[in-house]
Amino acid sequence: MTENAQQQPTAPHTELPTQYAPADVEGTLYERWVERGYFAADAKSDKPAYTIVIPPPNVTGSLHLGHAFQHTLMDALTRRKRMQGYESLWLPGMDHAGIATQNKVEQQLAEEGKSRHDLGREEFVSRVWQWKEEYGGRILGQMRRLGDGVDWDRERFTMDEGLSKAVLTIFKRLYEDELIYRAERIINWCPRCLTAISDIEVEYQEDAGELVSIRYGEGEDSIVVATTRAETMLGDTAVAVHPDDERYKHLIGRQIKLPLTDRTIPVVADTHVDPEFGTGAVKVTPAHDPNDFEIGRRHDLPSLTIMDEHGVITVHGPFLGLDRFEARSAVVGALKEQGRIVAEKRPYMHSVGHCSRCKTTVEPRLSMQWWVKVGPLAKAAGDAVRDGRVKIHPEDMSKRYFDWVDNMHDWCISRQLWWGHRIPIWYGPEGEVVCVGPDDEPPTGEGWTQDSDVLDTWFSSGLWPFSTLGWPEQTEDLRKFYPTDVLLTGHDIIFFWVARMMMFGLYAMDGVAPFHTIALTGLVRDEFGKKMSKSNPNAVDPLVWMDAYGSDAVRFTLANGANPGADVPIGEDWVKASRNFTNKIWNATRFALMNGATIEGPLPDASEMSAADRWILSRLNTTVAQVDAYYDDYQFAKLADALYHFAWDEVFDWYVELSKTTFFAGGEQARVSGRVLGEVLDVMLRLLHPVIPFVTDALWTTLTGGESLVIADWPADSGFRDEAAEKEIELVQRVITEVRRFRKDQGLKDGQKVPARLTLDGTALAPHEPAIRQLLRLQPEGDTFAATATLPVAGATVALDLSGTIDVAAERKRLAKDLAAAEKEKSQATAKLGNEAFLAKAPDNVVDKIRGRLAKADEDIARIQTQLDRLPEA
């Protein structure tokens, strides 16, 4: 047995309201938890630490189902560990979200007819801070609605003073270790956000374009290239061919005329060119294409920038000032006038990059930017997983992680924004470059200026697991709670965030990875498996569902769909079903309390218990062991399913029902079963609490008189098993289930009483006759009893007198009609499946459907025949 119930104070049961109203419980209960400091972690505690840092939501954000999903799982993990005796820290906070937040404020300014440039940098940044204080952090209040057990005293923000110091510290260390450098490279440029963005902030989609074939040069010196971006030819500085392509060997090294310009460009040989694709010749625009940039570097080609930051053409008179897409049509028109278009424009689907934030088509652009040399950092991040220091769960997600860290390009970390951590580099009047750390004084004097760019948001959030604990200072929090235990996050940000934290954590913390386990989840989708999107619109505000059905119902639905790494479909009907589950727990516990369930006194000896008592305690301990194993393997869907079926099926539908006759009879056996039921409810509510904290805490404190489940002990498997009792109750369940099925087949109402003779002697069922009769609504047989149907089941016999309850002749007629229809269906399906000509022509799905009809017909025939055999002759 378990000892948990004996560890809690007891009090007289307070009568529960007849119905559970989440709105009357959740808000008040949550504030009580916070006020009492249940979620506050103590760095000085002798308890072992368990730490999770929250993936910091954007300061612009509000709670969506993806947040609610991951927060439910993280909350469940930390609540369980707290109950297990760990100093459990779940650390909250927000990300400053550079581009997203700056865009919000710029939109406000636009409504006032202003731009950030009208304000100037200092005043604009001040305006963003005002916006953050007024509108930011809505999600934090919504987290309270969900029941997030976070340590609010440790809430952090990626631009607060401590985290800013961490950013400056690691930037300087990386710079001095030559892992941060400045260089002119091709970057992804967003003409709408007016900043560089990293590779992983580019979303690729298939766009419809037009492939244009253009003739460069004249006569024997001419060559044809194909492109979807004709406007970039204004910046071409070469044409490239493969060195082994016999068609063009005579042109390699020659100069050819670039149309629409007064320039000539060389033909160069480069193995990057695929001679089988198109004409086997490609135009080279080093300033506007990453592959062309590399060709340009290999051949020492000039790079000509032909667009400004807005995507507007800046060269060649006729096209000067045109938007890039306007210029595309204009350039093609001009080429056509000169007879340079050698093939008609044809539709061409190709992958085009878009800014993940504003969806604008990204423009590759040569630009001077700051970069992180990721080679050694990425190798360390890969090694930490390969050598087992960090586990990825599920394991098959490791491949995605390795695909990224093993092939990572240097990371462009500078952004042309004003909101964010400004790059701590100063430039002097004589070309000096000085990196200024948090304890350094920036250089002063005439001609000294700070770099105007800010750092990529992911640079600061990559420090999150240790900067939030006080790094670079060696704080008590850092010593106690680093490394964190598990990072639970979506598989979609392995590249954005997970890899960044691994690189920075290993670098800054002397090779100690920031977490032991990376537990990856899927994405929340609608009930049909479609991605949720405001534009669909199938996006759901979880707060609406919380208002309607309670936070516990939303949480349980999300946990119940959380298979590792897999996407999670969710629909309102499923939330309603979870609401029904919380109501069932409430109503059944209320009934149990009214009928003697208690935790007072020691648990009786097994010899004093009924078989049903021993059965439920055996099943209880099996469930404890299962739930522990599922938690340790991050199998949230399986643990939720196990708890659901144990609570609803085994405790409420079987044990409580089987024990009703005992409770109604009163006496010593009722006292024993009441104590057993109290024990079961106590442990069950503890097991359920991490996933559905509100209803369980309200019920448990009423049952036990304890202070709160948040600080109660997690139940342990006592090892008690009783296989004999389990087998005995399985026999009882078989009898009841079989007779219930027969009653339903005969059309009897649930409450309709039927005379019956039970022959149970010589079986383990004999002691259970009162419960069996009670649950099946079976009356004593009486003097006029006539067995009209006999059911042999589980070694016993149940004889029923249906003469006064059903019209046997009419029932036989109905069943005979159903049997004839099933036999006809079988005959037709058998004939089709025996027709070779049909099988040769019919699609596989049609054949499979007919096979399914045949199997269903066989099943129906067997079922109906059994019903007929059980009926007496009319």
PDB file of N, CA and C in Angstrom, residues 768-808:
ATOM      1  N   HIS A 768     -19.732 -12.461  -5.238  1.00  0.00           N
ATOM      2  CA  HIS A 768     -20.059 -11.193  -5.911  1.00  0.00           C
ATOM      3  C   HIS A 768     -21.494 -11.156  -6.425  1.00  0.00           C
ATOM      4  N   GLU A 769     -22.318 -12.155  -6.033  1.00  0.00           N
ATOM      5  CA  GLU A 769     -23.677 -12.186  -6.567  1.00  0.00           C
ATOM      6  C   GLU A 769     -24.457 -10.917  -6.251  1.00  0.00           C
ATOM      7  N   PRO A 770     -24.390 -10.377  -5.036  1.00  0.00           N
ATOM      8  CA  PRO A 770     -25.149  -9.132  -4.782  1.00  0.00           C
ATOM      9  C   PRO A 770     -24.737  -7.987  -5.713  1.00  0.00           C
ATOM     10  N   ALA A 771     -23.446  -7.836  -5.929  1.00  0.00           N
ATOM     11  CA  ALA A 771     -22.979  -6.751  -6.801  1.00  0.00           C
ATOM     12  C   ALA A 771     -23.388  -7.008  -8.239  1.00  0.00           C
ATOM     13  N   ILE A 772     -23.281  -8.268  -8.681  1.00  0.00           N
ATOM     14  CA  ILE A 772     -23.658  -8.596 -10.059  1.00  0.00           C
ATOM     15  C   ILE A 772     -25.137  -8.304 -10.274  1.00  0.00           C
ATOM     16  N   ARG A 773     -25.987  -8.735  -9.334  1.00  0.00           N
ATOM     17  CA  ARG A 773     -27.426  -8.459  -9.473  1.00  0.00           C
ATOM     18  C   ARG A 773     -27.707  -6.959  -9.463  1.00  0.00           C
ATOM     19  N   GLN A 774     -26.993  -6.234  -8.601  1.00  0.00           N
ATOM     20  CA  GLN A 774     -27.208  -4.786  -8.493  1.00  0.00           C
ATOM     21  C   GLN A 774     -26.847  -4.090  -9.808  1.00  0.00           C
ATOM     22  N   LEU A 775     -25.705  -4.433 -10.364  1.00  0.00           N
ATOM     23  CA  LEU A 775     -25.228  -3.740 -11.570  1.00  0.00           C
ATOM     24  C   LEU A 775     -26.005  -4.141 -12.815  1.00  0.00           C
ATOM     25  N   LEU A 776     -26.565  -5.368 -12.823  1.00  0.00           N
ATOM     26  CA  LEU A 776     -27.281  -5.840 -14.005  1.00  0.00           C
ATOM     27  C   LEU A 776     -28.788  -5.690 -13.880  1.00  0.00           C
ATOM     28  N   ARG A 777     -29.279  -5.151 -12.777  1.00  0.00           N
ATOM     29  CA  ARG A 777     -30.712  -4.988 -12.530  1.00  0.00           C
ATOM     30  C   ARG A 777     -31.416  -6.344 -12.616  1.00  0.00           C
ATOM     31  N   LEU A 778     -30.864  -7.343 -11.938  1.00  0.00           N
ATOM     32  CA  LEU A 778     -31.424  -8.684 -11.963  1.00  0.00           C
ATOM     33  C   LEU A 778     -32.194  -8.947 -10.675  1.00  0.00           C
ATOM     34  N   GLN A 779     -33.480  -9.303 -10.814  1.00  0.00           N
ATOM     35  CA  GLN A 779     -34.332  -9.597  -9.667  1.00  0.00           C
ATOM     36  C   GLN A 779     -34.182 -11.068  -9.268  1.00  0.00           C
ATOM     37  N   PRO A 780     -34.561 -11.404  -8.048  1.00  0.00           N
ATOM     38  CA  PRO A 780     -34.621 -12.825  -7.687  1.00  0.00           C
ATOM     39  C   PRO A 780     -35.575 -13.552  -8.624  1.00  0.00           C
ATOM     40  N   GLU A 781     -35.400 -14.873  -8.795  1.00  0.00           N
ATOM     41  CA  GLU A 781     -36.139 -15.604  -9.813  1.00  0.00           C
ATOM     42  C   GLU A 781     -37.637 -15.729  -9.515  1.00  0.00           C
ATOM     43  N   GLY A 782     -38.056 -15.865  -8.257  1.00  0.00           N
ATOM     44  CA  GLY A 782     -39.485 -15.948  -7.932  1.00  0.00           C
ATOM     45  C   GLY A 782     -40.100 -17.302  -8.265  1.00  0.00           C
ATOM     46  N   ASP A 783     -41.377 -17.469  -7.873  1.00  0.00           N
ATOM     47  CA  ASP A 783     -42.055 -18.761  -8.012  1.00  0.00           C
ATOM     48  C   ASP A 783     -42.419 -19.075  -9.458  1.00  0.00           C
ATOM     49  N   THR A 784     -42.675 -18.065 -10.253  1.00  0.00           N
ATOM     50  CA  THR A 784     -43.121 -18.309 -11.639  1.00  0.00           C
ATOM     51  C   THR A 784     -41.986 -18.178 -12.646  1.00  0.00           C
ATOM     52  N   PHE A 785     -40.783 -18.245 -12.179  1.00  0.00           N
ATOM     53  CA  PHE A 785     -39.623 -18.035 -13.056  1.00  0.00           C
ATOM     54  C   PHE A 785     -39.568 -19.080 -14.161  1.00  0.00           C
ATOM     55  N   ALA A 786     -39.347 -18.614 -15.392  1.00  0.00           N
ATOM     56  CA  ALA A 786     -39.147 -19.504 -16.544  1.00  0.00           C
ATOM     57  C   ALA A 786     -37.961 -18.989 -17.339  1.00  0.00           C
ATOM     58  N   ALA A 787     -36.927 -19.773 -17.433  1.00  0.00           N
ATOM     59  CA  ALA A 787     -35.705 -19.353 -18.130  1.00  0.00           C
ATOM     60  C   ALA A 787     -35.944 -19.324 -19.636  1.00  0.00           C
ATOM     61  N   THR A 788     -36.049 -18.146 -20.202  1.00  0.00           N
ATOM     62  CA  THR A 788     -36.254 -18.013 -21.650  1.00  0.00           C
ATOM     63  C   THR A 788     -34.957 -17.749 -22.393  1.00  0.00           C
ATOM     64  N   ALA A 789     -33.865 -17.416 -21.674  1.00  0.00           N
ATOM     65  CA  ALA A 789     -32.549 -17.213 -22.293  1.00  0.00           C
ATOM     66  C   ALA A 789     -31.488 -17.601 -21.270  1.00  0.00           C
ATOM     67  N   THR A 790     -30.507 -18.365 -21.724  1.00  0.00           N
ATOM     68  CA  THR A 790     -29.452 -18.829 -20.828  1.00  0.00           C
ATOM     69  C   THR A 790     -28.095 -18.433 -21.398  1.00  0.00           C
ATOM     70  N   LEU A 791     -27.277 -17.789 -20.558  1.00  0.00           N
ATOM     71  CA  LEU A 791     -25.964 -17.309 -20.991  1.00  0.00           C
ATOM     72  C   LEU A 791     -24.875 -17.979 -20.160  1.00  0.00           C
ATOM     73  N   PRO A 792     -24.121 -18.927 -20.747  1.00  0.00           N
ATOM     74  CA  PRO A 792     -22.965 -19.470 -20.039  1.00  0.00           C
ATOM     75  C   PRO A 792     -21.774 -18.506 -20.209  1.00  0.00           C
ATOM     76  N   VAL A 793     -21.174 -18.055 -19.114  1.00  0.00           N
ATOM     77  CA  VAL A 793     -20.065 -17.103 -19.202  1.00  0.00           C
ATOM     78  C   VAL A 793     -19.181 -17.257 -17.985  1.00  0.00           C
ATOM     79  N   ALA A 794     -17.874 -17.300 -18.211  1.00  0.00           N
ATOM     80  CA  ALA A 794     -16.859 -17.319 -17.149  1.00  0.00           C
ATOM     81  C   ALA A 794     -17.077 -18.459 -16.163  1.00  0.00           C
ATOM     82  N   GLY A 795     -17.526 -19.616 -16.665  1.00  0.00           N
ATOM     83  CA  GLY A 795     -17.723 -20.765 -15.789  1.00  0.00           C
ATOM     84  C   GLY A 795     -19.015 -20.732 -15.021  1.00  0.00           C
ATOM     85  N   ALA A 796     -19.812 -19.743 -15.228  1.00  0.00           N
ATOM     86  CA  ALA A 796     -21.098 -19.617 -14.526  1.00  0.00           C
ATOM     87  C   ALA A 796     -22.215 -19.589 -15.551  1.00  0.00           C
ATOM     88  N   THR A 797     -23.454 -19.607 -15.036  1.00  0.00           N
ATOM     89  CA  THR A 797     -24.609 -19.545 -15.924  1.00  0.00           C
ATOM     90  C   THR A 797     -25.567 -18.475 -15.415  1.00  0.00           C
ATOM     91  N   VAL A 798     -26.018 -17.655 -16.354  1.00  0.00           N
ATOM     92  CA  VAL A 798     -27.009 -16.630 -16.038  1.00  0.00           C
ATOM     93  C   VAL A 798     -28.252 -16.946 -16.865  1.00  0.00           C
ATOM     94  N   ALA A 799     -29.317 -17.332 -16.171  1.00  0.00           N
ATOM     95  CA  ALA A 799     -30.578 -17.627 -16.854  1.00  0.00           C
ATOM     96  C   ALA A 799     -31.535 -16.473 -16.634  1.00  0.00           C
ATOM     97  N   LEU A 800     -32.129 -15.973 -17.737  1.00  0.00           N
ATOM     98  CA  LEU A 800     -33.009 -14.805 -17.676  1.00  0.00           C
ATOM     99  C   LEU A 800     -34.425 -15.187 -18.077  1.00  0.00           C
ATOM    100  N   ASP A 801     -35.379 -14.584 -17.426  1.00  0.00           N
ATOM    101  CA  ASP A 801     -36.779 -14.738 -17.798  1.00  0.00           C
ATOM    102  C   ASP A 801     -37.224 -13.460 -18.498  1.00  0.00           C
ATOM    103  N   LEU A 802     -37.273 -13.545 -19.837  1.00  0.00           N
ATOM    104  CA  LEU A 802     -37.615 -12.369 -20.633  1.00  0.00           C
ATOM    105  C   LEU A 802     -39.079 -12.360 -21.052  1.00  0.00           C
ATOM    106  N   SER A 803     -39.846 -13.303 -20.541  1.00  0.00           N
ATOM    107  CA  SER A 803     -41.234 -13.437 -21.006  1.00  0.00           C
ATOM    108  C   SER A 803     -42.052 -12.188 -20.770  1.00  0.00           C
ATOM    109  N   GLY A 804     -41.740 -11.476 -19.715  1.00  0.00           N
ATOM    110  CA  GLY A 804     -42.526 -10.289 -19.437  1.00  0.00           C
ATOM    111  C   GLY A 804     -41.867  -9.005 -19.904  1.00  0.00           C
ATOM    112  N   THR A 805     -40.775  -9.132 -20.634  1.00  0.00           N
ATOM    113  CA  THR A 805     -40.032  -7.918 -21.012  1.00  0.00           C
ATOM    114  C   THR A 805     -39.930  -7.714 -22.513  1.00  0.00           C
ATOM    115  N   ILE A 806     -39.917  -8.819 -23.279  1.00  0.00           N
ATOM    116  CA  ILE A 806     -39.808  -8.639 -24.739  1.00  0.00           C
ATOM    117  C   ILE A 806     -40.772  -9.583 -25.437  1.00  0.00           C
ATOM    118  N   ASP A 807     -41.152  -9.252 -26.659  1.00  0.00           N
ATOM    119  CA  ASP A 807     -41.975 -10.101 -27.521  1.00  0.00           C
ATOM    120  C   ASP A 807     -41.009 -11.007 -28.279  1.00  0.00           C
ATOM    121  N   VAL A 808     -40.891 -12.250 -27.817  1.00  0.00           N
ATOM    122  CA  VAL A 808     -39.886 -13.150 -28.384  1.00  0.00           C
ATOM    123  C   VAL A 808     -40.133 -13.378 -29.867  1.00  0.00           C
TER     124      VAL A 808
END
